[in-house]
Tab-separated table of C-alpha atoms and ligand atoms in Angstrom:
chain	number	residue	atom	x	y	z
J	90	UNK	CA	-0.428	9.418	-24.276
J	91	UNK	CA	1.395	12.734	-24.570
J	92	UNK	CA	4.900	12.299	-25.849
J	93	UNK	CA	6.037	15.468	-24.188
J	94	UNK	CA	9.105	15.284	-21.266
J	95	UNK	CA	7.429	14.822	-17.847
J	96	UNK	CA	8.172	17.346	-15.433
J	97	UNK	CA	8.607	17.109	-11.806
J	98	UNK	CA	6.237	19.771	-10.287
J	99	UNK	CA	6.905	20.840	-6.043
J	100	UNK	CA	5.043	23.147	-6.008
J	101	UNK	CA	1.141	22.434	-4.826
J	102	UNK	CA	0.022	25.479	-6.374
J	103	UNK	CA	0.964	24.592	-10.007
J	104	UNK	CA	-0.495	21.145	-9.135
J	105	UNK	CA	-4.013	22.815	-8.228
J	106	UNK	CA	-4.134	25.249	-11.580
J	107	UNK	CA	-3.021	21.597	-14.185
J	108	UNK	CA	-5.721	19.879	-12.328
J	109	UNK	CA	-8.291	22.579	-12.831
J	110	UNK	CA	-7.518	23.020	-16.502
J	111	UNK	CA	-8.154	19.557	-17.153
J	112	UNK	CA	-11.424	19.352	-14.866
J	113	UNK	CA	-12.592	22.329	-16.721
J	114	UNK	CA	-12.110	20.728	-20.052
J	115	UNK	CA	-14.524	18.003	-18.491
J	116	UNK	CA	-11.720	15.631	-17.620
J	117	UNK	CA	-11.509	12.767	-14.881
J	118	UNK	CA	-8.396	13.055	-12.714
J	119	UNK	CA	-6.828	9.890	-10.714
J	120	UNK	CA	-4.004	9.729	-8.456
J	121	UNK	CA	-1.409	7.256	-7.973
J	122	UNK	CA	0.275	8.154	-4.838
J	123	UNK	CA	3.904	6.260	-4.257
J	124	UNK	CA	7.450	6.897	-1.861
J	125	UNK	CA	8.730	6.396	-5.215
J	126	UNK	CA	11.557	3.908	-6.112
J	127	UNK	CA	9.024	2.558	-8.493
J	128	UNK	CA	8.437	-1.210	-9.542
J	129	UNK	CA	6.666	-2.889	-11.813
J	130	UNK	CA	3.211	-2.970	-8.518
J	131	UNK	CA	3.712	0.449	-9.103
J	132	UNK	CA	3.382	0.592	-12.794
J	133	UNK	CA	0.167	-1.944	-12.459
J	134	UNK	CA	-1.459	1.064	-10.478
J	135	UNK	CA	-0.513	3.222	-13.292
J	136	UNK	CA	-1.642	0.729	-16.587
J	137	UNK	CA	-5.273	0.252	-14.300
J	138	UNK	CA	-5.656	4.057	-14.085
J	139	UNK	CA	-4.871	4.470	-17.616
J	140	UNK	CA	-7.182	2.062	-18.500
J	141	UNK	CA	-9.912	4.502	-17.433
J	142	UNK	CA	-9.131	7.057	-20.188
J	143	UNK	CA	-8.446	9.325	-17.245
J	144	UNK	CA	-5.368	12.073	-16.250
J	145	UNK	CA	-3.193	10.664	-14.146
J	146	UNK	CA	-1.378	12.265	-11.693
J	147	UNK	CA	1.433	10.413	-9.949
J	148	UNK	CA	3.021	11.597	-6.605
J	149	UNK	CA	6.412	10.731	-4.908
J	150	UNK	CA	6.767	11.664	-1.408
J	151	UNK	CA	8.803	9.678	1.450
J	152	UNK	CA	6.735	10.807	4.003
J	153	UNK	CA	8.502	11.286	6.849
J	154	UNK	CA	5.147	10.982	9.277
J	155	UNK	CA	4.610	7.298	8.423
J	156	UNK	CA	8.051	6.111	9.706
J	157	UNK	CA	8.672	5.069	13.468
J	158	UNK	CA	11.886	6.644	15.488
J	159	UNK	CA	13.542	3.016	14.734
J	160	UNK	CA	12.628	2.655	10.781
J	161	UNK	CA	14.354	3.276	7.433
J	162	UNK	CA	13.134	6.843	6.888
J	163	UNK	CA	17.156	8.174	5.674
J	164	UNK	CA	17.784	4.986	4.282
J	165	UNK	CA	14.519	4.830	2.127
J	166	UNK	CA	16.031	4.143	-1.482
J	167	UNK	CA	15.219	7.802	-3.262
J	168	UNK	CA	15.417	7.380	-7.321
J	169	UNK	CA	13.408	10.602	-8.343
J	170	UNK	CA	15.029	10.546	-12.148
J	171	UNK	CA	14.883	7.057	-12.789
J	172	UNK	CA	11.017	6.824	-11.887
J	173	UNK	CA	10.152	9.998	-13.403
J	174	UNK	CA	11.763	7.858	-17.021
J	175	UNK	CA	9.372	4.976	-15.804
J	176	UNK	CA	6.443	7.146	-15.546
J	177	UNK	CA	6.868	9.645	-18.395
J	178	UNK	CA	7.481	6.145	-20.385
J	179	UNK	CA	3.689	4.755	-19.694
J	180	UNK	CA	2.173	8.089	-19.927
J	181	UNK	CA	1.501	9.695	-16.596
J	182	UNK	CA	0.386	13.089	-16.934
J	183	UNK	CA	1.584	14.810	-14.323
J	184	UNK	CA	4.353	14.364	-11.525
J	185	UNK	CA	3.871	15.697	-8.425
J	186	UNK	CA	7.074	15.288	-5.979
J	187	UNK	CA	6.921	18.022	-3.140
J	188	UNK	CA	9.356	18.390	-0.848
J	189	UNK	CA	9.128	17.995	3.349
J	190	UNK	CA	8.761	21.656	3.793
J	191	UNK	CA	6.221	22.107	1.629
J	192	UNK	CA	3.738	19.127	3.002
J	193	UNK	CA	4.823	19.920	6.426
J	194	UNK	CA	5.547	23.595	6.860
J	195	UNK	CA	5.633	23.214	10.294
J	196	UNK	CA	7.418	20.002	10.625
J	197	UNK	CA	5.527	16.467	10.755
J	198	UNK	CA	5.380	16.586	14.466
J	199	UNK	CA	2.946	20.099	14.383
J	200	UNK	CA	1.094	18.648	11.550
J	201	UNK	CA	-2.602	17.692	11.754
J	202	UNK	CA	-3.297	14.325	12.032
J	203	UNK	CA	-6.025	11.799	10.959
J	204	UNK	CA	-6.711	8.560	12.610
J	205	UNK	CA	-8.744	5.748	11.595
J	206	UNK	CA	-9.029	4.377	15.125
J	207	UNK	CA	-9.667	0.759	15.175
J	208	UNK	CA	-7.718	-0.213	12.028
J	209	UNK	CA	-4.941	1.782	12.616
J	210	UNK	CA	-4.095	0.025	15.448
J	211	UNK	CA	-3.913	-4.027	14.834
J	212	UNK	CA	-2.093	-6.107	12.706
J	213	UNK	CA	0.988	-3.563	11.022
J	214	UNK	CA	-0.165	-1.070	13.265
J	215	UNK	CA	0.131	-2.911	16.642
J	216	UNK	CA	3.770	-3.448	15.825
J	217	UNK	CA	4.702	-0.127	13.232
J	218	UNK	CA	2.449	2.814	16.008
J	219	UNK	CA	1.298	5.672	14.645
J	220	UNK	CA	2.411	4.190	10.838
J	221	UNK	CA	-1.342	4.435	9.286
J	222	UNK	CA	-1.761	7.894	11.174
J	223	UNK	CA	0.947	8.739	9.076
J	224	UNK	CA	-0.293	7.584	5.916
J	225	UNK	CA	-4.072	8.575	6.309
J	226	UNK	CA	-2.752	12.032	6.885
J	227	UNK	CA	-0.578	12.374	4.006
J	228	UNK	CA	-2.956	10.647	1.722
J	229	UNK	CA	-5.715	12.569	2.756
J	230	UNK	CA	-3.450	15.769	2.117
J	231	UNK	CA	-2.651	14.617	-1.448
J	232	UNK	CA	-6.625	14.463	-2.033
J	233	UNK	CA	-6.649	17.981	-1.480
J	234	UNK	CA	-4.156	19.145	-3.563
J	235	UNK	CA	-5.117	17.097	-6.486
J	236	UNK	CA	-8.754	16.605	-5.469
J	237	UNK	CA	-9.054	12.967	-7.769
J	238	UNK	CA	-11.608	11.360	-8.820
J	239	UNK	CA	-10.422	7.525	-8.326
J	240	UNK	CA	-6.973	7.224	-6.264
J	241	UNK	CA	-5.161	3.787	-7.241
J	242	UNK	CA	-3.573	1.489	-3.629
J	243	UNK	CA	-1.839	-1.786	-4.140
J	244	UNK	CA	-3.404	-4.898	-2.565
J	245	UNK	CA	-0.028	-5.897	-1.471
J	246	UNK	CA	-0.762	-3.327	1.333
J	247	UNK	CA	-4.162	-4.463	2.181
J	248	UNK	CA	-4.279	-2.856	5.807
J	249	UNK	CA	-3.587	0.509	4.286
J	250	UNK	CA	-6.133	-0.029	1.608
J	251	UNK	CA	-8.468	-0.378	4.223
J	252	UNK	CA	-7.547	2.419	6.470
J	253	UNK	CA	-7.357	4.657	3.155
J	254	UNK	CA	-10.810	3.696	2.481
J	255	UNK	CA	-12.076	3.972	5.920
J	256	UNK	CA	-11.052	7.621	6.067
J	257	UNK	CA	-12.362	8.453	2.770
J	258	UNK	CA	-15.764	7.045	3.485
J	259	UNK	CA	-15.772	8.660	6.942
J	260	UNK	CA	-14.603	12.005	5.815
J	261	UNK	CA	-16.793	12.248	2.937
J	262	UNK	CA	-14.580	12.771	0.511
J	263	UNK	CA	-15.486	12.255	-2.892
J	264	UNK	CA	-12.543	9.640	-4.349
J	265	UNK	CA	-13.234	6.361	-5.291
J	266	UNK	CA	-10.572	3.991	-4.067
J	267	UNK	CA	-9.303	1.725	-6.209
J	268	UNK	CA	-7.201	-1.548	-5.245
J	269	UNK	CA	-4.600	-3.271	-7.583
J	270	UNK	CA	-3.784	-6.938	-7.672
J	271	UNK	CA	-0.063	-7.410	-6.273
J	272	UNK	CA	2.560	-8.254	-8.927
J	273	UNK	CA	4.840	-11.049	-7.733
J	274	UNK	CA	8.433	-11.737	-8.909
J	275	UNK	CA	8.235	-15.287	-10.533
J	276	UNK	CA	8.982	-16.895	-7.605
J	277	UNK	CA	6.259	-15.616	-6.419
J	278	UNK	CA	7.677	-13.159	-3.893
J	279	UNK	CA	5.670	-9.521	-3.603
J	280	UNK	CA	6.896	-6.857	-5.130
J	281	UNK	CA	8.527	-4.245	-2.858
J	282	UNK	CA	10.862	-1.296	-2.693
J	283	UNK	CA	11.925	-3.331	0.359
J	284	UNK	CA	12.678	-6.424	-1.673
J	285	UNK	CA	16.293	-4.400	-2.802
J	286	UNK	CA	17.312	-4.432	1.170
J	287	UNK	CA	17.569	-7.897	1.346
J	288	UNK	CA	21.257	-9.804	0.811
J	289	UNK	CA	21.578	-12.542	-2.303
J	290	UNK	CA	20.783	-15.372	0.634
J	291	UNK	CA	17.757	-13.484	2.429
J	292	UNK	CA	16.461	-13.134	-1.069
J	293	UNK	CA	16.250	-16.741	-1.806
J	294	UNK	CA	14.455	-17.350	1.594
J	295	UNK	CA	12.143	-14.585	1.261
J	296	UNK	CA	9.611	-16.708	-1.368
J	297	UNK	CA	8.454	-18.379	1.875
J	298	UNK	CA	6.366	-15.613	3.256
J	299	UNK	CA	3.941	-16.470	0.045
J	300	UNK	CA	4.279	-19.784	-0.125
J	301	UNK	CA	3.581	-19.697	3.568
J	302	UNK	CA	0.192	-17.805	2.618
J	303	UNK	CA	-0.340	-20.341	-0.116
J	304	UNK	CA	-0.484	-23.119	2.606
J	305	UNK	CA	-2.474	-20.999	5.000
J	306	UNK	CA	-5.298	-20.846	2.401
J	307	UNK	CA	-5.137	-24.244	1.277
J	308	UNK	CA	-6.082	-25.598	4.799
J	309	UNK	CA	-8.647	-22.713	5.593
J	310	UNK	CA	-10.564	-23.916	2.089
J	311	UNK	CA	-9.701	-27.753	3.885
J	312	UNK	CA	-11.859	-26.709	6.462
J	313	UNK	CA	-9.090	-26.116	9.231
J	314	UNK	CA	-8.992	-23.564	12.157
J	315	UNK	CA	-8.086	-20.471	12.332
J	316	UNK	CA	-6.307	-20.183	14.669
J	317	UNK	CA	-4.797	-23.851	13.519
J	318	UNK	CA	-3.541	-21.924	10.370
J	319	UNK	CA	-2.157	-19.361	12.299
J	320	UNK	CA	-0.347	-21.553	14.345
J	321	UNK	CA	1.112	-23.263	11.176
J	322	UNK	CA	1.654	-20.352	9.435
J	323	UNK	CA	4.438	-18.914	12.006
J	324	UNK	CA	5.958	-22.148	12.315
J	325	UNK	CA	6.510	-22.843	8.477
J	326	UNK	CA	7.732	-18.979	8.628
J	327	UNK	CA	9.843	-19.691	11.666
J	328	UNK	CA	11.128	-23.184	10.105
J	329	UNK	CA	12.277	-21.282	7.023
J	330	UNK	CA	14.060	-18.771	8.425
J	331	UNK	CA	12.016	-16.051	8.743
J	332	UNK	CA	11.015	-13.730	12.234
J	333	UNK	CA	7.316	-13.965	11.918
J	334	UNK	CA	5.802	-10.840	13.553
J	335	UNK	CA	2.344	-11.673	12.428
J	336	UNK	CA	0.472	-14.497	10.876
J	337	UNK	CA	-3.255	-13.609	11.271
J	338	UNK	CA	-6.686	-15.129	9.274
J	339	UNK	CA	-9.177	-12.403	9.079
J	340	UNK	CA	-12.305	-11.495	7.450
J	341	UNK	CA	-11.354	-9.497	4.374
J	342	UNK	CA	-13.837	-6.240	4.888
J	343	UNK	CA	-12.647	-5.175	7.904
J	344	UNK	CA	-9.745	-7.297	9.574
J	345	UNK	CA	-11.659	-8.634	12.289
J	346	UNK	CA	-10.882	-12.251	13.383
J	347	UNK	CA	-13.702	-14.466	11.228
J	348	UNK	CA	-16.661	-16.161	12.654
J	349	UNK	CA	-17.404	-19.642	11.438
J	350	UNK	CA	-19.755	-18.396	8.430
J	351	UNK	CA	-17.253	-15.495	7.302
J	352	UNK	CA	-16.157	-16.791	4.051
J	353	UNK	CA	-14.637	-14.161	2.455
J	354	UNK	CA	-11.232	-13.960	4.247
J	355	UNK	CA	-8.140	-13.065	4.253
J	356	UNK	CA	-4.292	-13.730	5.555
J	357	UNK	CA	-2.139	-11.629	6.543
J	358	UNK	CA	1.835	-11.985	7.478
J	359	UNK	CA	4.648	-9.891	8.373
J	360	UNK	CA	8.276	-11.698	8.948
J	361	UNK	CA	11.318	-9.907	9.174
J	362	UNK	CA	14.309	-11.448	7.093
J	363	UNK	CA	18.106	-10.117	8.082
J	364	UNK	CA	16.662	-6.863	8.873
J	365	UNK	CA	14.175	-6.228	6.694
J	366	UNK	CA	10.547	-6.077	7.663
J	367	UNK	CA	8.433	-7.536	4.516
J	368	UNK	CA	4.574	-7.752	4.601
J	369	UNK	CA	2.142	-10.426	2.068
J	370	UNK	CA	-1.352	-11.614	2.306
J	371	UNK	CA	-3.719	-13.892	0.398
J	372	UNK	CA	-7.687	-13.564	-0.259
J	373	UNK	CA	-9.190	-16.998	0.436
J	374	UNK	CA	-12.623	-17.384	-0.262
J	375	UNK	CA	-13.478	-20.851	1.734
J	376	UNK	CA	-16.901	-22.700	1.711
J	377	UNK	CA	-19.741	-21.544	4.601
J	378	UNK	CA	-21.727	-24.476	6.116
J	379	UNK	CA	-19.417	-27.547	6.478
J	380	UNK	CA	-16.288	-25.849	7.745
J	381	UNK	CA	-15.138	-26.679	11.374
J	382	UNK	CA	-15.772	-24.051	14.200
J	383	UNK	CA	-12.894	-21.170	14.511
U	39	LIG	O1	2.058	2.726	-0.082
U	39	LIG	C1	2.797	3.728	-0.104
U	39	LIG	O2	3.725	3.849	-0.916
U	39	LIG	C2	2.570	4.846	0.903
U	39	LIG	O3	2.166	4.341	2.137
U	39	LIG	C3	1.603	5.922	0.404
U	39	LIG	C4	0.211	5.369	0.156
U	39	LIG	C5	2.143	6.532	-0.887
U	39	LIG	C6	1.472	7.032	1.449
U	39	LIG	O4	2.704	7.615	1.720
């Protein structure tokens, strides 16, 4: 871990000459790309890079092409000095925090985009359009300036993880994707940047989007429906409070709604408390042969 100060670098061309220094002193690069407004998921992404004995490069960029006409895009909490403390503090390498103009020269709206079709378009994407074209694009741009070797996602954002490793695959580009576990607060709520929107009473209602999961994947290893779970799942969100937009059971590898022998699955559930929009989901892993037909 250097003990030098950690520099924010803007500029894509300095990022492009560090990186080649280190790969041609036979060093592994990885990425850790983040809005920024860091929390301890964020740091998790950081500990399980540097666990590799890699560089690590971490970005911060609000990316202006992943937020709908209606979302928090000005509002997005922006703490650029305070998370370059955090990172310089657990020994990120590099910093890499461009600005707008210099990811979008023309403006997000002439940019090139990359879809993931498919993906892209359920689930967060159904109700956030054009969200994951956002992020696939930007993410796939931050590949090519830093050109990694593993790049580090957050389970707590399993959709994106997906659609991130979708495009990789399908653009051949040679990054091995790496998901993190989701750090909960001990109440077990997810951690998000999102999570500082919410008033003193949202915050003690928003627990029950987890606990909500909890109970989903209880009765899905019970041997209950589907579509039974989902049912109860928006009504346990509903009767505590919440807006549920979503509440769905899928099969983990690509989202798609499970057949009766899928057994590695997943839910997912998006509720909106006051006005903020938070997202959580739960691997369940539920026994094959003598579960009841979805
Ligand atoms: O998960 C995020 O913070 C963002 O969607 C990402 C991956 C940094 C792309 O802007």
């Amino acid at each position: 871990m250097s003990s030098e100060r950690l520099s924010v670098i803007d500029e894509i061309a300095v990022v492009r000459q560090r990186v080649r220094a280190w790969r041609t002193a036979g060093q592994r690069i990885a990425l850790v790309p983040t809005m920024g407004n860091l929390h301890d998921g964020h740091l998790a992404l950081v500990r399980a890079a540097r666990a590799e004995g890699v560089r690590v490069v971490a970005s911060i960029f609000v990316n202006p092409l992943q937020f709908g006409p209606r979302e928090d895009l000005a509002n997005y909490p922006r703490t650029l000095e305070q998370d370059r403390k955090q990172l310089e503090g657990i020994g990120v390498d590099l910093l890499f925090a461009p600005s707008a103009e210099s990811i979008y020269p023309r403006g997000p709206g002439e940019h090139t985009r990359i879809e993931v079709p498919g993906l892209s378009d359920i689930l967060c994407g159904a109700s956030r359009p054009g969200h994951f074209i956002g992020v696939a694009t930007v993410v796939c741009k931050l590949f090519n300036i830093v050109q990694p070797d593993l790049a580090y996602f957050g389970e707590k954002d399993f959709q994106q993880l997906l659609v991130i490793g979708r495009m990789t695959e399908d653009l051949s580009l040679p990054v091995e994707i790496v998901g993190v576990p989701t750090v909960r607060e001990p109440d077990g709520l997810a951690m998000s940047s999102r999570n500082g929107y919410l008033t003193a009473p949202e915050r003690v209602l928003a627990p029950a989007l987890h606990h909500s999961l909890e109970r989903a994947g209880e009765a899905l290893r019970e041997g209950r429906a589907a579509a039974e779970v989902e049912q109860s799942g928006r009504a346990a969100l509903e009767a505590a409070g919440l807006r549920p937009d979503y509440f769905a059971v899928r099969r983990a590898a690509d989202l798609a709604r499970p057949e009766r022998a899928d057994q590695d699955l997943i839910v997912l559930a998006a509720a909106v408390i006051g006005t903020t929009r938070l997202i959580d989901n739960l691997r369940v892993r539920r026994g094959g042969l003598h579960d009841r037909s979805d």
